[in-house]
Coordinates of C-alpha atoms and ligand atoms in Angstrom, one line a residue:
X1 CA 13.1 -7.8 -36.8
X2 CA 9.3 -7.3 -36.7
X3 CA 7.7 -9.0 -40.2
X4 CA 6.8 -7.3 -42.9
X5 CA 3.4 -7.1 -43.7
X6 CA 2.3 -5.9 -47.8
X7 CA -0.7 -6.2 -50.0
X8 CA -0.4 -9.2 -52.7
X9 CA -3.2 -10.3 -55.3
X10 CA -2.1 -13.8 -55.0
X11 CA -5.0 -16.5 -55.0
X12 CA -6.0 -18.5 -51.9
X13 CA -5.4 -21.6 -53.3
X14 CA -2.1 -20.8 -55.2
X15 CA -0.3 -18.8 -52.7
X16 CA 3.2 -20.2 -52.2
X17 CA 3.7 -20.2 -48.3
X18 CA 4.3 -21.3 -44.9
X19 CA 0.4 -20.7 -43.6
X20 CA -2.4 -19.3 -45.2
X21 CA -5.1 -17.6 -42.8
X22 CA -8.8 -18.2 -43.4
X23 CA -11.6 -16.8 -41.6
X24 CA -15.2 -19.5 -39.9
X25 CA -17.7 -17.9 -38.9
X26 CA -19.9 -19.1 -35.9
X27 CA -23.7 -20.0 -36.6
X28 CA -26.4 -22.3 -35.3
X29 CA -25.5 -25.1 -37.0
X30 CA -22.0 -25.3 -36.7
X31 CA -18.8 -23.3 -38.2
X32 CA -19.6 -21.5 -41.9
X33 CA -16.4 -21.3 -43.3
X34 CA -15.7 -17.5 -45.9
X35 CA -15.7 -17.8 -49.3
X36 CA -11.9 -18.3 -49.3
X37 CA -12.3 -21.0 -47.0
X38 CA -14.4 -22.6 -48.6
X39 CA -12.0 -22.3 -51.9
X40 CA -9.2 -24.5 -50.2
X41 CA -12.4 -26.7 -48.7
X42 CA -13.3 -27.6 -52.1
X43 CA -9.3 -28.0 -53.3
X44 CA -9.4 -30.3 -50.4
X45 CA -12.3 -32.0 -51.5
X46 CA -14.1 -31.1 -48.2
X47 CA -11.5 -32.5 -46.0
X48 CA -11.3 -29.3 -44.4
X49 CA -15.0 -28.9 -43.1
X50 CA -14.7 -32.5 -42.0
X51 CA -11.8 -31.7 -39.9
X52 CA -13.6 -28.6 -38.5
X53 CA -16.4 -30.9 -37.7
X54 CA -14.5 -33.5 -36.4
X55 CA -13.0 -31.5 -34.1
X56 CA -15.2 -30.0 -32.7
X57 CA -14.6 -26.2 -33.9
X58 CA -16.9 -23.3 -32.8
X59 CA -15.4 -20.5 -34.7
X60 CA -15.5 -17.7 -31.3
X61 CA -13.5 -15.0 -31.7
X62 CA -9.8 -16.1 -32.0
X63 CA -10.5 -19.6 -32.1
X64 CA -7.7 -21.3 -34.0
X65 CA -7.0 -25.0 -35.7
X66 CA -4.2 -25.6 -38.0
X67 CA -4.5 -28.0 -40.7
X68 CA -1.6 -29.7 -43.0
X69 CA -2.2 -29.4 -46.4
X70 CA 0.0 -32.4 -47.7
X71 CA 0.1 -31.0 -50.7
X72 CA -3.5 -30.7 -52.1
X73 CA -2.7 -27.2 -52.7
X74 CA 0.8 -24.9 -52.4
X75 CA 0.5 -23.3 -49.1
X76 CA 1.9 -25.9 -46.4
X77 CA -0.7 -25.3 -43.3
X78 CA -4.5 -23.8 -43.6
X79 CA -5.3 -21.4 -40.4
X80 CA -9.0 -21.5 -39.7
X81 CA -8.9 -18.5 -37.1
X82 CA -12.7 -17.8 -35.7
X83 CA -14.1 -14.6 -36.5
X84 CA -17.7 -14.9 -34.3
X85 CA -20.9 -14.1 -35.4
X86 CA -21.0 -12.7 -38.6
X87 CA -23.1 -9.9 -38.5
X88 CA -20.8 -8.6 -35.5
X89 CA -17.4 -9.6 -37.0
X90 CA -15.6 -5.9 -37.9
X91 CA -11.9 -4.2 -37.3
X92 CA -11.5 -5.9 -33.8
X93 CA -12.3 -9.6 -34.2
X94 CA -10.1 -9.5 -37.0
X95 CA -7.6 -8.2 -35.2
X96 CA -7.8 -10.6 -32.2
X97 CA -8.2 -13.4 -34.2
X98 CA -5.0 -12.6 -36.6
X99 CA -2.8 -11.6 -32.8
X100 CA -4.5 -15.2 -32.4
X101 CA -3.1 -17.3 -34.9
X102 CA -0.2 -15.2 -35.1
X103 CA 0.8 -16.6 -31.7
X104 CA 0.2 -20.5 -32.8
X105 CA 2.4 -19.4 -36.2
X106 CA 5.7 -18.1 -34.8
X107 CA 7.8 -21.1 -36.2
X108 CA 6.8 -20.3 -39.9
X109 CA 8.2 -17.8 -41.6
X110 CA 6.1 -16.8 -44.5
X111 CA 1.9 -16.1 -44.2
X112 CA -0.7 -15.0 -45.9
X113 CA -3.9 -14.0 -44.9
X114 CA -7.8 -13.6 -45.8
X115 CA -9.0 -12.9 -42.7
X116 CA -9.9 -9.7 -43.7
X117 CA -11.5 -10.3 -46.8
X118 CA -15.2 -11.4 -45.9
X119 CA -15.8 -8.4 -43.4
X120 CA -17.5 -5.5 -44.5
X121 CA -15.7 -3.3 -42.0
X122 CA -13.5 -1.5 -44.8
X123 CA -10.4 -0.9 -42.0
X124 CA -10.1 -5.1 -41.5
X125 CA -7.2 -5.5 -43.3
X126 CA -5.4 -2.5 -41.0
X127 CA -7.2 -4.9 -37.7
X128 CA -5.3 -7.8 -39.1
X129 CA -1.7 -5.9 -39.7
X130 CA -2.1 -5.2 -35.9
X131 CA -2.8 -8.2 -35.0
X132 CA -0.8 -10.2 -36.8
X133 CA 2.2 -8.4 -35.9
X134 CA 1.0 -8.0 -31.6
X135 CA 0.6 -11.8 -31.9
X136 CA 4.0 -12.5 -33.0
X137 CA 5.6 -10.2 -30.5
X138 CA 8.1 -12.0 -28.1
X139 CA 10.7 -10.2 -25.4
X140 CA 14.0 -12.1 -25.8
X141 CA 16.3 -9.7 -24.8
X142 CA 17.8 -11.3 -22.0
X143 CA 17.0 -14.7 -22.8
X144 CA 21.2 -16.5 -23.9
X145 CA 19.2 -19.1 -26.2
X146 CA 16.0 -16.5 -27.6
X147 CA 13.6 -18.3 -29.7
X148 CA 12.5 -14.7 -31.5
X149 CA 9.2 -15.2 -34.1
X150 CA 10.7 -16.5 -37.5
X151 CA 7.6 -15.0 -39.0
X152 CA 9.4 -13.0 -41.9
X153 CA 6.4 -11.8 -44.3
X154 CA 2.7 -11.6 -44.1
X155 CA 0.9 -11.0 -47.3
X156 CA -2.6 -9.4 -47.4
X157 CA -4.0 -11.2 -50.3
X158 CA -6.5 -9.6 -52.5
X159 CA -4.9 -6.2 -52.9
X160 CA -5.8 -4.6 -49.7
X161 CA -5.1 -0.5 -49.6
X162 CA -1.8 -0.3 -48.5
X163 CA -2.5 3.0 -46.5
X164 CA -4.1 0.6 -44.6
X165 CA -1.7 -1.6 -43.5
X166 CA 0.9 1.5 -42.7
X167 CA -1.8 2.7 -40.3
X168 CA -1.8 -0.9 -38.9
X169 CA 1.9 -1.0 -38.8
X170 CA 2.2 2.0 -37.1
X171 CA 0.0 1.5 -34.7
X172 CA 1.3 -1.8 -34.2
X173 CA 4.7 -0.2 -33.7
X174 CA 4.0 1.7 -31.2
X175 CA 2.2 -0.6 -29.1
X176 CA 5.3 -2.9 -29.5
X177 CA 7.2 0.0 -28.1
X178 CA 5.8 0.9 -25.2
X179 CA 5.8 -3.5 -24.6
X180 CA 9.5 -3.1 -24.6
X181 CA 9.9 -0.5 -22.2
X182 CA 7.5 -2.2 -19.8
X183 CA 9.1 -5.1 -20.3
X184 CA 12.8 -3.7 -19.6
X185 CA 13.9 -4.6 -16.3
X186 CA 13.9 -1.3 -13.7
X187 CA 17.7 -1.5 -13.7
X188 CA 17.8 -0.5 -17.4
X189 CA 15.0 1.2 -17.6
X190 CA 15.2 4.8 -14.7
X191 CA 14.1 8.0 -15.2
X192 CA 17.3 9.1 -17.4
X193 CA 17.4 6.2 -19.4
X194 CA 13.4 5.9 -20.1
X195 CA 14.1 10.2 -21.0
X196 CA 17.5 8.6 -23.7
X197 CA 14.6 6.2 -25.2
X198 CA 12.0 9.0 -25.5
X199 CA 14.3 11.4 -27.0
X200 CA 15.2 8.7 -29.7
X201 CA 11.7 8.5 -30.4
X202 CA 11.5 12.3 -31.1
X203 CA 14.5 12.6 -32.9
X204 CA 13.2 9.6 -35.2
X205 CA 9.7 11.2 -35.7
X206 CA 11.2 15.0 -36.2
X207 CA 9.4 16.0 -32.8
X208 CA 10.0 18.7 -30.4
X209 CA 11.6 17.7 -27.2
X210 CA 12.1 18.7 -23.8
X211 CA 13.7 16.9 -20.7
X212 CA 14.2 18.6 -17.1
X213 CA 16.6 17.1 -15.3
X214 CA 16.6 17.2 -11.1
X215 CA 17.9 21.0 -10.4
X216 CA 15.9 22.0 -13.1
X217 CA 13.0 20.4 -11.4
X218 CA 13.8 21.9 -8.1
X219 CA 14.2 25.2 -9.5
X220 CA 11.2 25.1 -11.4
X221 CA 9.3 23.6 -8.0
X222 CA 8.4 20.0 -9.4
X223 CA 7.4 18.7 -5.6
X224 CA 6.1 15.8 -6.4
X225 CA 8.9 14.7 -8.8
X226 CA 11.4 15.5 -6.1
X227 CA 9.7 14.4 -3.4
X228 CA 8.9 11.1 -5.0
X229 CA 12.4 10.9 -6.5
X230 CA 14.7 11.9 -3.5
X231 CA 14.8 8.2 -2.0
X232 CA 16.8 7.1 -5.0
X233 CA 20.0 7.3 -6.6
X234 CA 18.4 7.5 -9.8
X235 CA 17.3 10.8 -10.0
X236 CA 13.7 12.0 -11.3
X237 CA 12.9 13.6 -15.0
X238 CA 10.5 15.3 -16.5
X239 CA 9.9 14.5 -20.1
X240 CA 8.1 17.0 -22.9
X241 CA 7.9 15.8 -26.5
X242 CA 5.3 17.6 -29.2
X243 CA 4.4 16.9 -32.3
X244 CA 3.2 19.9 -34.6
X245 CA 1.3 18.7 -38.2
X246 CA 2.2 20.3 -41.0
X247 CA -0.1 23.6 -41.4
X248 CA -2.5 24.8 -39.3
X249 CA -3.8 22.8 -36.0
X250 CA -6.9 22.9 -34.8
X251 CA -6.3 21.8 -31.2
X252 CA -3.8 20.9 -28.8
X253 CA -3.7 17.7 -26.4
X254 CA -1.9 16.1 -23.6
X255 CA -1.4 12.9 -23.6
X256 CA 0.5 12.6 -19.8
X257 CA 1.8 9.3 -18.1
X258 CA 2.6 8.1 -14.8
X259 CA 6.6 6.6 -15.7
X260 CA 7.5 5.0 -12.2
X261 CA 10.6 3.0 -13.3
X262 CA 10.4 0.9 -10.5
X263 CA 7.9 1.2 -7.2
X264 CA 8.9 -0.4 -4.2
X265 CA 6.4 1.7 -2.1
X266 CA 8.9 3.8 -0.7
X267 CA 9.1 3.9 3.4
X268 CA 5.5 2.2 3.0
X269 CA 7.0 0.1 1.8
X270 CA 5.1 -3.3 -0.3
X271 CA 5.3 -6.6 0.6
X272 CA 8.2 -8.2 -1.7
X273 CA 5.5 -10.4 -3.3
X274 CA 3.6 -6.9 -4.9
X275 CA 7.1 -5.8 -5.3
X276 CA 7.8 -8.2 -8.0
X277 CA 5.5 -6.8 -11.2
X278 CA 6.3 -3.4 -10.0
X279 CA 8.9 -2.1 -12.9
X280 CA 5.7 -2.2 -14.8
X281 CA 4.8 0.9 -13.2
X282 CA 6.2 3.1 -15.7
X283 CA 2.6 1.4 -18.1
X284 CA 0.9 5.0 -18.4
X285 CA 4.5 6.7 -19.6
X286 CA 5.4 4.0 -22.0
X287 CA 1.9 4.2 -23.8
X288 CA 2.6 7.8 -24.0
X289 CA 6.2 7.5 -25.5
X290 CA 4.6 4.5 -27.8
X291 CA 1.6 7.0 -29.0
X292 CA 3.9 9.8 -29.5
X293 CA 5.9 7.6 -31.8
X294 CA 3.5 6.6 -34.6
X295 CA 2.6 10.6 -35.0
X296 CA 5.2 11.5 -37.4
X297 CA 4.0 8.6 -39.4
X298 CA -0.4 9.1 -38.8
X299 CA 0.0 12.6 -39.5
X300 CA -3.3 13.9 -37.4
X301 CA -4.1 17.3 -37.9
X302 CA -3.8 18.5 -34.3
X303 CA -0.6 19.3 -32.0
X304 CA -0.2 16.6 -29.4
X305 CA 2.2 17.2 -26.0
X306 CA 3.5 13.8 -24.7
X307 CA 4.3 15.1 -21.1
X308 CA 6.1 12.1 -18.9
X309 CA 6.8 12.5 -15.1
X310 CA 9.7 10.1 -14.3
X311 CA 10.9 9.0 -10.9
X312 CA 11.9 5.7 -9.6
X313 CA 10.2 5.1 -5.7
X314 CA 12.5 3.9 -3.2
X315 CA 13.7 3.7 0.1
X316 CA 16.4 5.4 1.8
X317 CA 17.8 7.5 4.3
X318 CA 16.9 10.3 2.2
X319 CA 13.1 9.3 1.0
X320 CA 10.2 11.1 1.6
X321 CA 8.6 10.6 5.0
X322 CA 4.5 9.7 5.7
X323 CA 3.4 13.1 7.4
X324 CA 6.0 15.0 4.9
X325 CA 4.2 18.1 2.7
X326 CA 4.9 18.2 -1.0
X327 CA 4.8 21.7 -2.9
X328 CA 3.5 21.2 -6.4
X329 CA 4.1 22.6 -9.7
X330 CA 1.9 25.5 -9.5
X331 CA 2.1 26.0 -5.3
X332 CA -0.4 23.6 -4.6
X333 CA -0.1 21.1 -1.6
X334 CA -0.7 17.6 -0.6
X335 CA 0.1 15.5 3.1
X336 CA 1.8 12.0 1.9
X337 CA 0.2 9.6 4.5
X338 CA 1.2 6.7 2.1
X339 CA 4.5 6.8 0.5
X340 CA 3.2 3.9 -2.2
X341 CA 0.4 6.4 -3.0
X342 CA 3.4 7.6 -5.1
X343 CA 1.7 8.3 -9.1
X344 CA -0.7 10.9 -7.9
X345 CA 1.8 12.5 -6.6
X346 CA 4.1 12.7 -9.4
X347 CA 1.3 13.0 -12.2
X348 CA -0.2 16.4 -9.9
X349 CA 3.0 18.1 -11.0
X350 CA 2.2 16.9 -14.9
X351 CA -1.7 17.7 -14.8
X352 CA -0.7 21.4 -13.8
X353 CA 2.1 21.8 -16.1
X354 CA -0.3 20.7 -19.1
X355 CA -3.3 23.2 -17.8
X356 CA -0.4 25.8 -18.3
X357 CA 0.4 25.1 -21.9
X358 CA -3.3 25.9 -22.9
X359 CA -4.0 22.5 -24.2
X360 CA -8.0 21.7 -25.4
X361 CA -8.3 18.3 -23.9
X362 CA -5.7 16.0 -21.3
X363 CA -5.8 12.4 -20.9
X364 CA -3.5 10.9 -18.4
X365 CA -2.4 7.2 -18.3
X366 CA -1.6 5.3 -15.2
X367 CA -0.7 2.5 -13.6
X368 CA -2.6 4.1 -10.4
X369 CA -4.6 1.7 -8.2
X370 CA -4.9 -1.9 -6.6
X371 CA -8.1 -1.0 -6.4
X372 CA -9.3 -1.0 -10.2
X373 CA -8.3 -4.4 -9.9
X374 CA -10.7 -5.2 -7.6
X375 CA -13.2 -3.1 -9.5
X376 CA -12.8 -4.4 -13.0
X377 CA -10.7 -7.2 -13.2
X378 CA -7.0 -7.7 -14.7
X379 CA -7.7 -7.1 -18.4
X380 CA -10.0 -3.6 -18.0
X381 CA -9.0 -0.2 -17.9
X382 CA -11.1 2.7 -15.9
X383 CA -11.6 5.8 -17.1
X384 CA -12.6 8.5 -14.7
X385 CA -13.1 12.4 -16.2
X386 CA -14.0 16.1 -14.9
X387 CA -16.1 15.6 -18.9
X388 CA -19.1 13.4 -19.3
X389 CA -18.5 13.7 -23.5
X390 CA -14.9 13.7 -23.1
X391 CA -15.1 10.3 -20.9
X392 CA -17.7 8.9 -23.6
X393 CA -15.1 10.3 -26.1
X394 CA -12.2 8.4 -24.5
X395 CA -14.0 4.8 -23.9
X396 CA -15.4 5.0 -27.9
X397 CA -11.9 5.5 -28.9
X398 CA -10.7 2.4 -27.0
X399 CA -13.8 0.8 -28.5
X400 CA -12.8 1.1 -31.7
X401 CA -8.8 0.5 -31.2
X402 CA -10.1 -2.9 -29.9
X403 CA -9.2 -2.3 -25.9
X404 CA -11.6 -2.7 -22.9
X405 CA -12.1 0.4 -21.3
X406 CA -15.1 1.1 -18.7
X407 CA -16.5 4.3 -17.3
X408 CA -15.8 4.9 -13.6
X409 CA -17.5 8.1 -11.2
X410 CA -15.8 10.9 -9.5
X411 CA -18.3 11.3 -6.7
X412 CA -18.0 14.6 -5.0
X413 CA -18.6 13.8 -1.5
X414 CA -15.9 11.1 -1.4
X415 CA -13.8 14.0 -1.9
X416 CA -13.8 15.2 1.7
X417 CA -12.0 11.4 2.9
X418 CA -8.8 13.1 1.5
X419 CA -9.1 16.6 3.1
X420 CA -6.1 17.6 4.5
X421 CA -5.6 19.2 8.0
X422 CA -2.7 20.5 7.1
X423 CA -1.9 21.0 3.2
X424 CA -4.6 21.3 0.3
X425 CA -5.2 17.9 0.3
X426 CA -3.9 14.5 1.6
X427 CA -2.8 11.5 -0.9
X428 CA -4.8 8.5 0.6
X429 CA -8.1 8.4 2.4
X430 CA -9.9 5.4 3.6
X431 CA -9.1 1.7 1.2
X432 CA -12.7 1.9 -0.1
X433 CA -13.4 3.5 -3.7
X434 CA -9.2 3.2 -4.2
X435 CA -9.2 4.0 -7.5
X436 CA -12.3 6.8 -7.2
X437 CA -10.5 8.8 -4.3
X438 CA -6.8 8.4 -6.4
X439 CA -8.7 10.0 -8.9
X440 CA -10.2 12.6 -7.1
X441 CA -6.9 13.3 -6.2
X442 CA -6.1 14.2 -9.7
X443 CA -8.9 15.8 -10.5
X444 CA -7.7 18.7 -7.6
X445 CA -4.8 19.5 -10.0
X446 CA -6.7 20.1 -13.4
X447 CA -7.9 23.3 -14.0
X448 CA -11.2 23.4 -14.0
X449 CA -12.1 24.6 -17.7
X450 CA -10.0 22.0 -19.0
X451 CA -11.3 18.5 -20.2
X452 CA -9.5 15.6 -18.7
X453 CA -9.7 11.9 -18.7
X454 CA -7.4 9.7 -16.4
X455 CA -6.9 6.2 -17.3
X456 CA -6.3 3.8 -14.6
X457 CA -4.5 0.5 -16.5
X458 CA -3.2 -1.0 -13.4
X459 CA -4.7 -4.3 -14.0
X460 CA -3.9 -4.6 -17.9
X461 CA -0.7 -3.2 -18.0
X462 CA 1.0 -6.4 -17.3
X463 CA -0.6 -9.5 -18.3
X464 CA -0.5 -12.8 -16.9
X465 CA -1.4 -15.4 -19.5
X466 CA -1.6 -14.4 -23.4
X467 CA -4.9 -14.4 -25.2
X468 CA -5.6 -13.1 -28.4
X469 CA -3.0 -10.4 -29.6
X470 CA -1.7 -9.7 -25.8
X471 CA 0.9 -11.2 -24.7
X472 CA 2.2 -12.7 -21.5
X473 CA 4.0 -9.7 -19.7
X474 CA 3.7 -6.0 -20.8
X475 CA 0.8 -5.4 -22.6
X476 CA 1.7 -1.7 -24.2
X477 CA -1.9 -1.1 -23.0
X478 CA -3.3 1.9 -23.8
X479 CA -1.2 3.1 -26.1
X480 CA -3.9 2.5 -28.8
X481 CA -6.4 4.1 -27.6
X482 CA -4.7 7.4 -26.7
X483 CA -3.7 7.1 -31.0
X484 CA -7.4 6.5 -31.7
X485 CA -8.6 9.3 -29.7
X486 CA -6.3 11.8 -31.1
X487 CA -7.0 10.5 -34.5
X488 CA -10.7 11.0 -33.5
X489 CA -10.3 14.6 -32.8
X490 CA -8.2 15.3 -35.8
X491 CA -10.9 13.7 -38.0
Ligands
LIG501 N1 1.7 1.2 -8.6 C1 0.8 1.0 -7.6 C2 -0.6 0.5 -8.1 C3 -0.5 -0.9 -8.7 C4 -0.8 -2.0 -7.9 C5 -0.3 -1.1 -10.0 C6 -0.8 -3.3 -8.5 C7 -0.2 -2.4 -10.6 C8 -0.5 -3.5 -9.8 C9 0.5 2.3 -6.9 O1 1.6 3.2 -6.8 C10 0.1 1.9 -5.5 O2 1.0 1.4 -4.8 N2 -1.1 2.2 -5.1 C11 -1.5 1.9 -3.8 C12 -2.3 3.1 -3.2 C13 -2.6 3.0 -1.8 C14 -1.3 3.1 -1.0 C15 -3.5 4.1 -1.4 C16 -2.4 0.6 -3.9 O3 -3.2 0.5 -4.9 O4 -2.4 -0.2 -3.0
LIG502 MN1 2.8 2.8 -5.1
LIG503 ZN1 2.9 3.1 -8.3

């Protein structure tokens, strides 16, 4: 059970609990401890600077000590959690320091917190519901002796809004989700099952939804889907679910994500090394079924498709061949030269369909390319868009939901390295500009009067050690900034 987080007007120094939360603040000379701190500092008759001195503490971002109260006042363990500079501190330090402390705190099971209290940034306390509860997240399914957080309750002292900390929850939530499919081994986790979880999600949030199944999607001449999906005995699905506000919307987006359950590579098939990560491929589709799921509960004023193209990429007598042609939703074409150039593929037949329901704006989520690795690094996302604003649109968003997201080019004449002799276009050119030419790639398959954004969270989709709010393993990436943007538009 995920904590529960509420709003309480308890004192600092009186609160009754496990851990109490304070924010330092970094300066020249030393830590500067917020006026709560400094309350429990005095109770402690300035044993708590001393400590913070002692030790050496800088107060960065998410730096955290813990300190035993012995009893000088009722809460058992003061948190000094960093919060930076503090003419910078806002919404996302919070929120990195709370998933910070959160993470040293899992064997308490009642908190309270401050951090929010000495930020002007009026949305804090909703950064440090977030945090505090994607700090505390653990994946113990499968484990026979699970050590899940005990953290039961997390009060927000000084009687935060409680709107707030709903938004917080929910984003929180839905991040959390889309962690737990990632996480979920590829065996449990195909096409129809990932399609069983989504519908849940719809039913729970009163949402439309849709699901083609594989004669549907041959009938209805999903290529890509098919083609990708044929070398597996879990068949492919395509997954629609839309949420309509209550009165009139002003615009409708797509939200679309690549949902390969498991990528092997196909006949090209990946070392066994690469192999390993590689049910994390379904990243872009869980951020979209995570998104999707705190709507009913954000209410944005605009309709929002959540459009999934499912398929698990494997090899067998029946897979799809290099030199084979795909026919795409719509008629277009494409040469596979690369089996393991597989979510292009897949996501072609989910960028036209989207063009077709006469949406304003698409943003597609993928787990696409080695190469953004290479480019940015494993904890940034790309984004690459037809729309200068709508790019600048998409990377604010993720600015302000606290995730690193960079703007990458879609330069015209790389486009000619995947011209096709035989079909429109061919599905991998030369290794150099990977994630540029994948993107280009796309970018054939949106229409061209229609706005669209692709983000390439390869590298942050799974995450290798846990800092801050982010655990080790699936990182549910994304799916905050895809709420943040359509929140933006709404607004
Ligand atoms: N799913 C992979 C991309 C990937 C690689 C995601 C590493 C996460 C970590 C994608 O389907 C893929 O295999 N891409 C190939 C494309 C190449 C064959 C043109 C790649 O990046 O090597
Ligand atoms: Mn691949
Ligand atoms: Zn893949």
């Amino acid at each position: 059970m995920p904590p529960q987080v509420l709003a309480s007007e308890e004192a600092v120094d009186s609160v009754s609990v496990d851990a109490v939360v304070v924010a330092a603040f970094k300066s020249s000379d030393g830590p500067s401890l917020s006026a709560d701190a400094q309350k429990l500092d005095d109770a402690l008759d300035g044993r708590l600077s001393e400590h913070l001195t002692h030790t050496a503490f800088k107060a960065k971002v998410a730096d955290v000590t813990l300190v035993p109260t012995l009893g000088r006042v009722q809460a058992k363990t003061i948190v000094v959690a960093g919060l930076g500079d503090k003419d910078e501190a806002g919404r996302n330090e919070v929120m990195r320091a709370a998933g910070s402390a959160a993470r040293r705190l899992t064997d308490r099971s009642t908190i309270a917190s401050v951090l929010h209290s000495d930020v002007s940034d009026g949305s804090a306390v909703a950064g440090a519901t977030e945090g505090f509860l994607l700090g505390s997240y653990k994946f113990t399914t499968y484990k026979s002796d699970p050590h899940p957080s005990k953290i039961e309750r997390i009060a927000m002292l000084g009687g935060p809004d409680t709107d707030l900390i709903e938004r917080g929850v929910a984003t929180a939530d839905a991040t959390i989700l889309a962690r737990d499919l990632t996480n979920e081994p590829a065996d449990s986790i195909f096409p129809e099952t990932l399609a069983d979880r989504a519908r849940e999600v719809a039913d729970a949030g009163g949402l439309d939804f849709e699901v083609l199944d594989e004669s549907q999607l041959k009938e209805r001449g999903f290529g890509g889907l098919i083609g990708v999906g044929k070398g597996s005995v879990r068949p492919p699905r395509f997954i629609v679910m839309h949420y309509k506000p209550e009165g009139r919307a002003s615009q409708t987006l797509a939200i679309v994500g690549k949902g390969i359950t498991f990528d092997s590579g196909g006949l090209s098939i990946k070392p066994s090394g690469s192999m390993e990560t590689m049910k994390t491929d379904m990243g872009g589709a869980a951020a979209v079924i995570g998104a999707m799921s705190a709507m009913s509960k954000l209410r944005p004023q605009v309709e929002v498709l959540g459009v999934v193209a499912a398929a698990e990429n494997m090899v067998s007598g029946r897979s799809i061949k290099p030199g084979d042609v795909i026919k795409h939703y719509g008629g277009g074409t494409s040469e596979v030269l690369n089996t393991d150039a597989e979510g292009r593929l897949v996501l072609a037949d989910a960028l036209v369909y989207a063009c077709e329901r006469k949406v304003d704006a698409i943003v597609n989520v993928a787990t696409l390319t080695g190469a953004i690795m290479v480019a940015l690094g494993p904890k940034a996302t790309g984004v690459f868009s037809n729309n200068d604003e709508l790019r600048d649109e998409v990377a604010t968003a993720a600015e302000r939901a606290g995730e690193r997201v960079w703007p990458m080019p879609l330069y015209d004449d790389y486009r000619s390295d995947i011209d096709s002799e035989i079909a429109d276009i061919k599905n991998t050119g030369s290794r150099w500009g990977g994630a540029i030419k994948a993107a280009l790639f796309l970018r054939n398959f949106v229409a061209k009067d229609v706005p669209w954004a692709h983000l390439d969270i390869a590298g942050p989709a799974r995450n290798d050690s846990a800092y801050d709010e982010v655990p080790k393993g699936g990182s549910g990436v994304a799916t905050r900034t895809l709420i943040a943007w359509i929140e933006g538009r709404a607004s």
